[in-house]
Coordinates of C-alpha atoms (C1' of nucleotides) in Angstrom, one line a residue:
Chain A
M25 CA -147.7 20.0 -197.6
A26 CA -145.5 20.0 -195.5
A27 CA -142.3 22.0 -195.7
Q28 CA -138.6 21.4 -197.7
Y29 CA -136.9 21.4 -194.7
T30 CA -132.6 21.5 -196.1
F31 CA -130.8 19.1 -194.0
T32 CA -126.6 19.5 -193.1
D33 CA -124.8 16.3 -192.8
L34 CA -123.2 16.3 -189.0
R35 CA -119.7 16.4 -191.0
N36 CA -120.8 19.7 -191.7
I37 CA -121.8 20.6 -189.2
N38 CA -120.2 24.2 -187.6
V39 CA -121.9 27.5 -184.3
G40 CA -125.6 28.3 -185.5
C41 CA -128.5 26.7 -186.1
H42 CA -129.3 23.6 -188.7
N43 CA -131.7 21.0 -189.5
V44 CA -130.3 17.5 -188.9
I45 CA -131.5 13.6 -189.5
A46 CA -129.4 11.3 -188.1
V47 CA -129.6 7.8 -186.2
V48 CA -129.5 8.1 -182.2
K49 CA -126.3 6.6 -180.9
F50 CA -126.7 7.1 -177.4
F51 CA -129.1 8.9 -174.7
K52 CA -129.7 9.1 -170.6
K53 CA -133.4 9.5 -169.6
P54 CA -134.4 12.8 -168.7
Q55 CA -133.0 14.6 -166.0
K56 CA -135.0 16.9 -164.0
T57 CA -132.7 20.2 -163.9
K58 CA -131.7 23.1 -161.2
G59 CA -134.4 24.9 -162.3
T60 CA -137.8 24.1 -162.9
G61 CA -137.3 22.0 -166.4
Y62 CA -135.5 18.2 -167.5
S63 CA -132.8 17.6 -169.7
M64 CA -132.3 15.5 -172.3
F65 CA -128.3 13.8 -173.8
A66 CA -128.2 12.2 -176.8
S67 CA -125.5 11.2 -178.5
V68 CA -126.2 11.3 -182.9
S69 CA -125.0 9.8 -185.8
D70 CA -124.7 9.6 -189.4
P71 CA -122.6 8.2 -191.9
S72 CA -121.0 11.1 -192.4
L73 CA -119.6 11.3 -188.9
C74 CA -118.0 7.4 -189.8
G75 CA -117.8 6.5 -187.0
D76 CA -117.8 9.1 -184.9
K77 CA -120.7 11.0 -183.3
F78 CA -122.3 14.1 -182.0
P79 CA -123.4 15.5 -178.9
V80 CA -127.7 17.3 -178.2
I81 CA -129.0 18.1 -175.7
F82 CA -132.6 18.2 -175.6
L83 CA -134.6 20.5 -172.8
C84 CA -138.0 21.2 -171.6
N85 CA -140.2 22.7 -168.6
N86 CA -142.2 19.3 -169.9
I87 CA -141.0 16.2 -169.9
D88 CA -143.7 15.1 -172.3
H89 CA -142.4 17.3 -174.6
L90 CA -138.8 15.9 -173.8
P91 CA -137.8 13.8 -178.2
P92 CA -140.1 10.8 -177.1
I93 CA -136.0 8.4 -177.5
R94 CA -137.2 4.7 -176.8
T95 CA -133.6 3.7 -177.6
P96 CA -130.7 3.5 -179.3
G97 CA -131.1 3.6 -183.2
D98 CA -133.3 5.4 -183.4
I99 CA -133.8 8.5 -186.0
I100 CA -134.5 12.1 -184.8
I101 CA -136.1 14.7 -187.3
M102 CA -134.1 17.9 -185.7
H103 CA -136.1 21.8 -187.5
R104 CA -134.0 24.5 -185.8
L105 CA -131.2 22.7 -183.6
K106 CA -129.2 25.3 -181.7
V107 CA -125.0 24.5 -182.2
S108 CA -122.1 26.5 -179.6
M109 CA -119.4 25.4 -178.9
Y110 CA -118.8 23.6 -176.1
R111 CA -115.6 22.3 -173.9
G112 CA -113.4 22.8 -177.8
S113 CA -116.6 20.7 -179.0
L114 CA -119.6 21.4 -181.5
Q115 CA -123.4 20.3 -179.8
G116 CA -126.2 21.2 -180.9
C117 CA -129.3 22.0 -177.6
G118 CA -132.9 21.1 -178.3
P119 CA -134.7 24.0 -176.3
G120 CA -138.4 24.0 -174.9
S121 CA -138.9 26.8 -176.7
S122 CA -137.4 29.0 -179.9
G123 CA -138.6 26.7 -182.6
F124 CA -137.0 23.9 -181.9
A125 CA -138.6 20.9 -182.8
F126 CA -138.8 17.0 -183.9
A127 CA -139.3 13.4 -184.4
V128 CA -138.6 10.8 -183.0
F129 CA -139.1 6.7 -185.8
P130 CA -138.0 4.0 -184.5
G131 CA -134.3 2.5 -186.1
L132 CA -136.2 -1.3 -186.1
C133 CA -135.9 -1.6 -189.8
D134 CA -139.3 -2.9 -190.1
S135 CA -141.3 -1.2 -188.3
P136 CA -143.1 1.0 -189.9
L137 CA -142.3 5.0 -191.2
T138 CA -144.6 6.1 -188.3
P139 CA -143.4 8.7 -185.8
Y140 CA -143.4 8.7 -181.6
P141 CA -146.5 9.8 -181.0
S142 CA -146.0 13.1 -179.1
P143 CA -147.4 16.2 -178.3
T144 CA -145.3 18.1 -180.3
N145 CA -145.2 18.1 -183.7
C146 CA -142.7 18.4 -186.5
S147 CA -143.5 18.5 -190.4
F148 CA -141.5 16.2 -192.6
T149 CA -142.2 15.6 -196.7
D150 CA -142.1 12.3 -197.8
A151 CA -137.8 13.0 -199.0
D152 CA -137.4 13.2 -195.3
L153 CA -138.8 10.2 -195.0
F154 CA -136.9 9.1 -197.4
R155 CA -134.0 9.9 -195.9
V156 CA -135.0 8.3 -192.2
F157 CA -135.8 5.0 -194.2
E158 CA -131.4 5.8 -195.1
L159 CA -130.5 6.0 -192.5
R160 CA -132.4 3.5 -190.5
G161 CA -131.2 0.3 -192.4
W162 CA -127.7 1.9 -192.6
Y163 CA -127.4 1.7 -188.4
N164 CA -128.5 -2.0 -189.1
S165 CA -126.6 -2.7 -191.5
D166 CA -122.9 -5.3 -191.7
S167 CA -121.0 -1.8 -192.7
C168 CA -122.4 0.7 -189.8
P169 CA -118.9 1.7 -188.0
L170 CA -121.0 2.8 -185.0
E171 CA -120.8 0.2 -181.2
K172 CA -124.1 -0.3 -181.0
E173 CA -125.6 0.8 -177.2
L174 CA -128.5 -0.1 -174.4
P175 CA -131.4 1.0 -174.2
P176 CA -130.2 3.3 -170.9
D177 CA -133.3 1.6 -168.8
V178 CA -131.9 -1.6 -169.6
V179 CA -129.7 -2.6 -166.1
M180 CA -126.7 -4.7 -167.0
T181 CA -125.3 -6.6 -165.0
E182 CA -122.2 -7.2 -163.6
P183 CA -119.5 -9.7 -166.4
Q184 CA -119.7 -12.4 -163.6
A185 CA -123.4 -12.3 -163.3
P186 CA -124.6 -16.7 -164.6
S187 CA -125.8 -16.0 -168.0
N188 CA -129.5 -15.9 -166.8
Q189 CA -129.7 -13.2 -165.0
M190 CA -128.2 -11.5 -169.0
V191 CA -130.3 -8.5 -170.8
P192 CA -132.5 -11.0 -173.0
F193 CA -131.5 -11.1 -177.0
A194 CA -135.5 -9.4 -177.2
E195 CA -135.0 -6.1 -175.2
R196 CA -131.7 -5.4 -177.8
V197 CA -132.7 -3.9 -180.7
V198 CA -129.7 -4.7 -183.8
P199 CA -130.1 -7.4 -185.5
S200 CA -127.1 -10.3 -185.7
T201 CA -125.1 -10.5 -189.2
R202 CA -123.2 -13.4 -190.9
I203 CA -119.8 -13.1 -189.3
H204 CA -118.3 -13.8 -193.1
S205 CA -120.2 -10.3 -194.3
I206 CA -119.0 -8.3 -191.4
M207 CA -117.6 -5.0 -193.2
K208 CA -114.6 -3.0 -191.9
N209 CA -114.2 -0.6 -189.3
A210 CA -118.6 -2.1 -188.2
F211 CA -119.1 -3.6 -184.8
V212 CA -121.7 -5.3 -184.7
N213 CA -123.4 -8.2 -183.5
I214 CA -122.6 -12.1 -184.1
E215 CA -123.9 -15.5 -182.9
A216 CA -121.6 -18.8 -183.7
Q217 CA -120.6 -22.0 -182.5
I218 CA -116.9 -22.0 -180.9
V219 CA -114.7 -24.7 -182.7
A220 CA -111.5 -23.7 -181.5
I221 CA -110.5 -21.6 -178.0
Y222 CA -107.6 -20.6 -178.1
S223 CA -105.3 -19.6 -174.9
Y224 CA -102.0 -18.6 -174.2
P225 CA -100.1 -19.1 -170.5
P226 CA -101.0 -17.3 -167.8
E227 CA -97.4 -15.5 -167.3
I228 CA -97.5 -14.1 -171.2
T229 CA -101.6 -13.3 -171.2
R230 CA -105.0 -14.1 -170.3
D231 CA -106.1 -13.1 -173.5
I232 CA -108.1 -15.7 -175.8
I233 CA -108.8 -16.1 -179.7
L234 CA -111.6 -18.2 -179.9
S235 CA -112.6 -20.0 -183.4
L236 CA -115.7 -19.6 -184.8
W237 CA -118.5 -20.6 -187.3
D238 CA -122.3 -19.7 -188.6
G239 CA -122.5 -21.7 -190.5
Q240 CA -121.8 -22.6 -194.3
P241 CA -120.5 -18.2 -195.6
P242 CA -123.3 -16.9 -197.7
P243 CA -122.1 -16.3 -201.3
E244 CA -121.5 -12.6 -201.3
A245 CA -119.1 -13.1 -198.3
A246 CA -116.4 -13.9 -201.3
S247 CA -115.4 -11.3 -203.2
L248 CA -115.0 -9.1 -199.0
P249 CA -111.1 -9.6 -198.0
P250 CA -110.5 -12.5 -195.9
F251 CA -109.6 -12.5 -191.8
Y252 CA -107.1 -12.3 -190.1
T253 CA -106.2 -15.9 -188.8
H254 CA -104.9 -16.0 -184.6
H255 CA -102.0 -17.5 -187.9
D256 CA -100.4 -14.4 -188.4
L257 CA -99.9 -12.9 -184.7
D258 CA -96.1 -12.3 -184.7
R259 CA -96.6 -14.8 -182.2
P260 CA -99.5 -17.0 -183.3
P261 CA -101.0 -19.4 -179.7
H262 CA -99.4 -23.1 -179.1
I263 CA -101.7 -26.1 -180.1
S264 CA -101.0 -27.6 -176.3
D265 CA -102.9 -24.5 -175.6
S266 CA -105.8 -24.2 -177.0
R267 CA -108.7 -27.2 -177.0
T268 CA -111.0 -27.8 -180.9
D269 CA -113.4 -30.5 -181.6
P270 CA -111.8 -32.2 -184.0
H271 CA -115.2 -33.0 -185.7
L272 CA -116.2 -29.4 -186.5
A273 CA -113.1 -28.6 -186.6
A274 CA -112.9 -31.0 -189.8
I275 CA -116.2 -29.7 -191.2
T276 CA -115.3 -26.2 -190.9
G277 CA -112.2 -26.9 -192.7
H278 CA -110.8 -24.3 -189.6
S279 CA -107.0 -24.1 -189.7
M280 CA -107.4 -26.9 -192.2
L281 CA -108.6 -25.2 -195.0
P282 CA -107.3 -22.4 -197.6
A283 CA -108.6 -19.7 -196.3
N284 CA -111.9 -19.4 -199.6
E285 CA -112.5 -23.0 -198.2
D286 CA -112.2 -22.6 -194.5
W287 CA -116.0 -22.0 -192.7
S288 CA -114.7 -20.7 -190.0
V289 CA -113.8 -17.7 -188.5
T290 CA -111.5 -15.9 -185.5
V291 CA -112.3 -13.6 -182.9
F292 CA -109.2 -12.0 -180.6
V293 CA -110.7 -11.0 -177.0
F294 CA -109.2 -9.2 -175.1
D295 CA -109.0 -8.1 -171.1
E296 CA -112.1 -8.5 -168.7
H297 CA -114.1 -10.0 -171.5
A298 CA -111.1 -13.2 -171.4
Q299 CA -111.4 -13.2 -168.6
S300 CA -115.0 -13.6 -167.6
A301 CA -117.3 -15.6 -166.1
V302 CA -119.2 -17.0 -169.0
A303 CA -115.5 -16.2 -171.1
K304 CA -114.1 -18.7 -168.1
K305 CA -116.3 -22.1 -168.5
L306 CA -116.6 -21.6 -173.1
K307 CA -115.6 -24.8 -173.8
P308 CA -115.6 -25.7 -178.3
G309 CA -119.1 -26.7 -179.7
D310 CA -120.6 -23.8 -178.1
L311 CA -122.9 -21.6 -179.2
I312 CA -122.5 -17.7 -177.7
R313 CA -123.9 -14.6 -178.9
I314 CA -121.2 -11.2 -179.3
I315 CA -122.7 -8.2 -178.9
N316 CA -120.5 -5.2 -180.6
V317 CA -117.9 -7.5 -182.5
H318 CA -115.5 -5.0 -183.6
C319 CA -114.3 -5.2 -187.4
T320 CA -110.9 -3.4 -188.1
G321 CA -109.5 -3.4 -191.0
K322 CA -105.3 -5.6 -191.0
L323 CA -102.1 -5.7 -193.0
G324 CA -102.4 -2.7 -195.2
H325 CA -106.3 -2.8 -195.3
V326 CA -106.4 -6.5 -197.2
R327 CA -107.8 -8.5 -193.8
R328 CA -110.8 -8.4 -191.9
K329 CA -109.8 -9.1 -188.4
L330 CA -112.9 -9.2 -184.9
D331 CA -112.6 -7.8 -182.1
V332 CA -113.9 -8.1 -177.8
H333 CA -111.5 -4.9 -177.0
G334 CA -111.2 -5.1 -173.7
G335 CA -114.0 -2.4 -172.0
G336 CA -117.5 -1.2 -172.8
Q337 CA -120.1 -3.6 -170.7
K338 CA -121.5 -0.4 -169.5
Y339 CA -122.9 0.0 -173.6
G340 CA -123.5 -3.8 -173.5
R341 CA -120.7 -5.5 -174.9
R342 CA -120.3 -9.1 -173.7
I343 CA -120.2 -12.2 -175.0
E344 CA -122.8 -14.4 -173.6
L345 CA -122.9 -17.6 -173.3
L346 CA -126.9 -19.8 -175.5
T347 CA -128.3 -22.7 -175.6
E348 CA -130.4 -25.3 -178.6
E349 CA -133.8 -23.2 -177.0
T350 CA -132.0 -19.4 -176.9
A351 CA -130.9 -19.9 -179.9
P352 CA -132.2 -17.8 -182.5
P353 CA -133.4 -20.9 -185.1
D354 CA -131.9 -19.7 -187.9
L355 CA -128.1 -20.4 -186.6
V356 CA -129.1 -23.5 -185.3
A357 CA -130.8 -24.1 -188.8
R358 CA -127.2 -23.1 -190.8
L359 CA -125.0 -24.9 -188.3
K360 CA -127.3 -28.3 -189.0
A361 CA -127.3 -27.9 -193.5
G362 CA -123.3 -27.1 -193.3
R363 CA -122.8 -30.2 -191.0
D364 CA -125.1 -32.1 -194.1
A365 CA -122.4 -30.3 -196.7
R366 CA -119.6 -30.9 -195.9
K367 CA -120.3 -35.1 -194.3
P368 CA -117.7 -37.1 -193.0
I369 CA -116.2 -40.3 -196.3
T370 CA -115.9 -42.6 -192.1
T371 CA -119.2 -42.6 -190.8
P372 CA -117.4 -42.2 -187.1
S373 CA -114.8 -44.9 -184.8
Q374 CA -115.7 -47.0 -182.8
S375 CA -113.0 -49.0 -182.8
P376 CA -112.5 -50.4 -180.3
G377 CA -108.2 -49.8 -179.4
A378 CA -108.6 -46.9 -180.3
A379 CA -112.0 -45.5 -177.5
D380 CA -110.6 -44.9 -175.2
L381 CA -107.8 -42.4 -176.3
G382 CA -111.0 -40.3 -177.5
V383 CA -110.5 -38.5 -180.8
L384 CA -106.6 -38.0 -181.3
L385 CA -104.9 -35.0 -183.0
I386 CA -102.5 -36.6 -185.3
W387 CA -100.2 -34.2 -182.9
K388 CA -100.7 -36.8 -180.5
L389 CA -100.4 -39.3 -183.3
R390 CA -96.7 -38.0 -184.4
D391 CA -95.9 -38.7 -180.2
V392 CA -96.5 -42.3 -180.7
V393 CA -95.2 -43.5 -183.5
S394 CA -92.1 -42.2 -182.8
L395 CA -92.1 -43.6 -179.9
L396 CA -92.6 -47.2 -181.9
G397 CA -88.9 -46.7 -182.9
P398 CA -87.2 -42.9 -185.5
A399 CA -90.2 -41.7 -188.1
A400 CA -90.2 -40.2 -190.5
V401 CA -94.0 -37.9 -188.8
G402 CA -91.9 -35.8 -186.2
P403 CA -90.2 -35.6 -182.2
S404 CA -91.7 -36.9 -179.5
T405 CA -91.7 -35.6 -176.3
T406 CA -94.6 -37.7 -174.1
T407 CA -95.0 -41.5 -173.4
P408 CA -96.5 -44.4 -175.0
L409 CA -99.8 -44.6 -175.3
H410 CA -100.2 -48.1 -175.8
H411 CA -98.0 -50.3 -173.3
N412 CA -98.6 -54.1 -174.7
N413 CA -97.1 -54.4 -178.7
P414 CA -95.2 -50.7 -178.3
A415 CA -94.7 -52.4 -182.2
M416 CA -98.3 -51.1 -183.4
C417 CA -101.2 -49.3 -181.8
R418 CA -104.6 -47.8 -182.6
L419 CA -105.7 -43.6 -183.3
R420 CA -108.9 -42.4 -183.5
V421 CA -108.1 -40.4 -185.9
C422 CA -110.9 -36.6 -187.2
G423 CA -109.3 -34.8 -190.4
R424 CA -109.3 -33.2 -193.6
V425 CA -108.3 -35.2 -197.3
V426 CA -105.9 -32.6 -198.1
R427 CA -103.9 -34.8 -201.1
A428 CA -104.6 -38.5 -202.1
R429 CA -102.7 -40.9 -204.2
P430 CA -102.3 -41.2 -207.3
N431 CA -104.4 -38.6 -208.1
S432 CA -103.1 -39.1 -212.2
P433 CA -103.2 -42.2 -214.2
R434 CA -99.7 -41.7 -213.8
S435 CA -98.6 -41.7 -210.7
L436 CA -101.8 -44.4 -210.3
F437 CA -98.4 -47.1 -211.5
R438 CA -96.6 -45.7 -208.8
C439 CA -99.0 -46.8 -206.3
L440 CA -99.5 -49.8 -208.0
L441 CA -97.6 -53.7 -205.7
L442 CA -97.9 -56.4 -208.6
V443 CA -97.4 -59.2 -207.5
C444 CA -96.6 -62.4 -209.4
R445 CA -98.4 -64.8 -209.6
S446 CA -96.6 -67.7 -210.1
C447 CA -93.9 -66.5 -208.0
G448 CA -95.7 -64.1 -205.6
T449 CA -92.3 -62.2 -205.8
S450 CA -93.7 -58.4 -205.6
S451 CA -92.8 -55.2 -207.0
R452 CA -92.8 -51.2 -208.1
I453 CA -94.2 -50.1 -211.2
K454 CA -92.9 -46.3 -213.6
S455 CA -94.7 -46.9 -216.5
P456 CA -98.2 -49.0 -217.6
T457 CA -95.2 -51.3 -219.8
L458 CA -95.4 -54.7 -217.4
P459 CA -92.0 -55.9 -216.3
M460 CA -91.2 -59.8 -215.9
C461 CA -90.7 -61.3 -213.9
P462 CA -87.5 -62.4 -212.4
C463 CA -89.2 -66.7 -212.1
G464 CA -89.8 -66.5 -215.9
K465 CA -93.0 -69.1 -215.4
S466 CA -95.0 -66.3 -215.8
T467 CA -96.7 -63.1 -216.8
H468 CA -100.2 -63.1 -214.4
F469 CA -99.8 -59.8 -212.3
L470 CA -102.1 -59.3 -209.2
A471 CA -102.2 -56.2 -209.1
L472 CA -102.6 -54.6 -205.1
P473 CA -102.8 -51.2 -204.7
M474 CA -101.2 -48.9 -202.3
F475 CA -103.2 -45.3 -202.5
Y476 CA -102.0 -42.6 -200.3
L477 CA -104.2 -39.7 -198.4
V478 CA -103.2 -37.0 -196.3
L479 CA -104.4 -36.2 -193.9
A480 CA -104.3 -32.8 -191.6
D481 CA -105.7 -31.6 -188.5
L482 CA -104.9 -28.1 -186.2
S483 CA -101.1 -30.1 -186.0
G484 CA -100.1 -30.9 -188.9
R485 CA -100.0 -33.2 -191.9
V486 CA -100.0 -37.4 -191.4
C487 CA -99.4 -39.3 -194.7
V488 CA -101.4 -43.2 -194.4
L489 CA -101.3 -45.5 -195.9
V490 CA -105.4 -46.9 -197.3
S491 CA -105.8 -50.5 -198.6
S492 CA -108.1 -52.2 -200.3
R493 CA -111.2 -51.9 -198.2
G494 CA -110.2 -49.2 -197.4
I495 CA -110.2 -46.6 -200.6
R496 CA -113.5 -48.6 -201.4
A497 CA -115.0 -47.9 -198.2
L498 CA -113.4 -44.4 -198.5
A499 CA -114.4 -43.8 -202.3
G500 CA -117.9 -45.6 -202.1
P501 CA -119.6 -46.8 -205.0
D502 CA -117.1 -45.0 -207.1
M503 CA -114.2 -47.3 -206.3
S504 CA -116.7 -50.6 -206.4
S505 CA -115.7 -52.8 -208.9
L506 CA -112.2 -51.6 -208.5
R507 CA -110.8 -55.0 -207.9
R508 CA -111.3 -56.5 -211.3
Q509 CA -110.0 -52.0 -212.7
L510 CA -106.7 -52.9 -211.4
R511 CA -107.3 -56.5 -213.2
L512 CA -107.7 -54.7 -216.4
L513 CA -105.6 -52.2 -216.0
V514 CA -102.0 -55.6 -215.3
S515 CA -104.0 -57.8 -218.0
A516 CA -101.6 -58.5 -221.0
T517 CA -104.7 -58.1 -223.5
A518 CA -106.7 -55.7 -222.4
S519 CA -105.2 -53.0 -225.5
P520 CA -104.5 -49.8 -223.4
Q521 CA -107.0 -47.4 -224.3
T522 CA -109.1 -49.5 -222.3
K523 CA -106.3 -49.1 -219.1
R524 CA -106.1 -45.5 -219.8
A525 CA -109.4 -45.2 -219.3
T526 CA -109.6 -47.2 -216.5
A527 CA -106.8 -45.4 -215.1
R528 CA -108.2 -42.3 -215.0
S529 CA -111.4 -43.3 -214.1
I530 CA -109.5 -44.9 -210.8
T531 CA -107.8 -41.8 -210.1
A532 CA -110.9 -39.9 -211.0
A533 CA -112.2 -41.5 -208.1
W534 CA -109.8 -41.7 -205.4
S535 CA -109.1 -37.7 -205.9
R536 CA -112.4 -37.1 -205.1
C537 CA -111.1 -37.8 -201.4
V538 CA -109.6 -34.8 -201.4
S539 CA -111.5 -31.7 -199.5
S540 CA -113.3 -34.9 -197.4
W541 CA -113.1 -35.7 -194.3
I542 CA -112.6 -38.9 -192.3
D543 CA -113.1 -39.3 -188.2
A544 CA -111.3 -43.1 -188.3
T545 CA -109.2 -45.7 -187.0
L546 CA -105.5 -44.9 -187.8
L547 CA -103.2 -48.8 -187.7
V548 CA -99.6 -47.7 -186.5
K549 CA -96.8 -50.6 -186.7
R550 CA -93.1 -50.4 -186.7
S551 CA -91.0 -52.4 -188.9
P552 CA -89.6 -55.2 -186.5
T553 CA -87.2 -55.8 -189.5
K554 CA -86.3 -52.2 -191.0
S555 CA -86.2 -48.2 -189.2
T556 CA -89.5 -47.8 -190.4
V557 CA -93.4 -46.6 -189.0
S558 CA -97.0 -47.6 -191.5
I559 CA -99.4 -45.2 -191.1
S560 CA -102.7 -47.1 -192.8
L561 CA -106.6 -46.0 -192.2
L562 CA -108.5 -49.2 -191.2
A563 CA -111.0 -50.0 -193.0
K564 CA -114.7 -50.7 -191.9
Chain B
dT20 C1' -131.2 29.6 -168.0
dT21 C1' -131.1 24.5 -167.2
dA22 C1' -127.2 20.6 -169.1
dG23 C1' -124.1 18.3 -171.9
dG24 C1' -121.7 10.3 -171.5
dC25 C1' -118.3 6.3 -171.7
dT26 C1' -113.6 4.8 -174.2
dT27 C1' -109.1 5.1 -176.7
dT28 C1' -108.8 0.0 -179.3
dG29 C1' -103.7 -5.5 -178.5

DNA sequence: TTAGGCTTTG
């Protein structure tokens, strides 16, 4: 039966002799002393230090009798550690003689609870082993406030070095964390895909802001505070200094959906990390790994903020570029599952007239529209994109549907255009009560839908008219009998109950477009007579 | 006895 030792939490340590179980935060390789022996410096920590660390120096004449620490994160049990003052601070000393004993356990969560072999002896109980188990879990958790460091024998390359010369991840100890699960004060590694990159004019700052996603957030993340984003800054970056992948932005809902549905997370990258060769090459769609991103509390701790602080490369803090091959398979699988879970309700637009424009942001659309005429959608600063027919152009737009009209039976009637089958006069109605056509010949109407969607992208929102064909294309099978349903709505014989049920069915189907996203071609037309612009969605 | 890291964080 092993002797039962009493262990001191590092927070409560003072000058004297203590038994300690702690995580190795950092260690230096053994060095020869001026005398005959060896020294090895380490810093250790435990949860009681709340991210702080405690220095320990091991001394021994025989290099093989020093603690066999292999990597940061290993757990060390120390008996009779001598604590004294050094340069105004407490420091532990484990001398080779006078009873100091230790056992070092591997820090990986799935490694066995057995110490590394060592010629020296240190007893431990089941309770001690459980503490080792606890500390190992804490170090590898989403909430560990320690910045994870590299083993001393891993030579870090300069930040400018190409990514293929970097330290292979297999040599690292700490597993990666889902972005949404990071806890306040923690330093963690993450792997993710870039949705957008924000920068500033160089005279303001060279720091960058990354918007990342790593799949659909895990359910437990919903109980954690939302993330601080670039929108929360006093001087948010300008849209013209951003680069984005429109599909990824639409899938994640980046800056378009409410925070609880936006799958993207903002990471602030400072100093040399923002200016490294790797960072300069980054583009939306890239897969990256960030070593030691720091999660801080902001705005009175109601938000979490992710920072890649300047410096720290010596301890492995950095951004790495990954490929589909080098990225962890579970990340690639999660991204695919996320794309599948949020498919567009259109197939990608391939309209020939819009092809040369590529995927346009709506702010471009605004510019074009305002050049077409005094539009209601915004100011202009750029040149027209369509020279042949300034009254009309096609634009490809990728955006989230944030609103659909009609969204209730009441609003449905305001979104119908009634055309008299006798004289062709069109009119709008405000209630289910059908008017009498001024021609007086007939009360037979054709009902044309004037349905709208509000589309959002990073730059803003735009209201788009959708034709009958477009409605059927976007709402799918739910709207396959739209024409028949509309006929029923304006029929003189159908009962009010039938009309109400039909109206509910149409608006319910149309409302289901909301929170989907589209990649579609819009037709922008200036009215030849009025100074208005219509924007309609071109259905396939 | 010996020897005892880096940084300050937007």
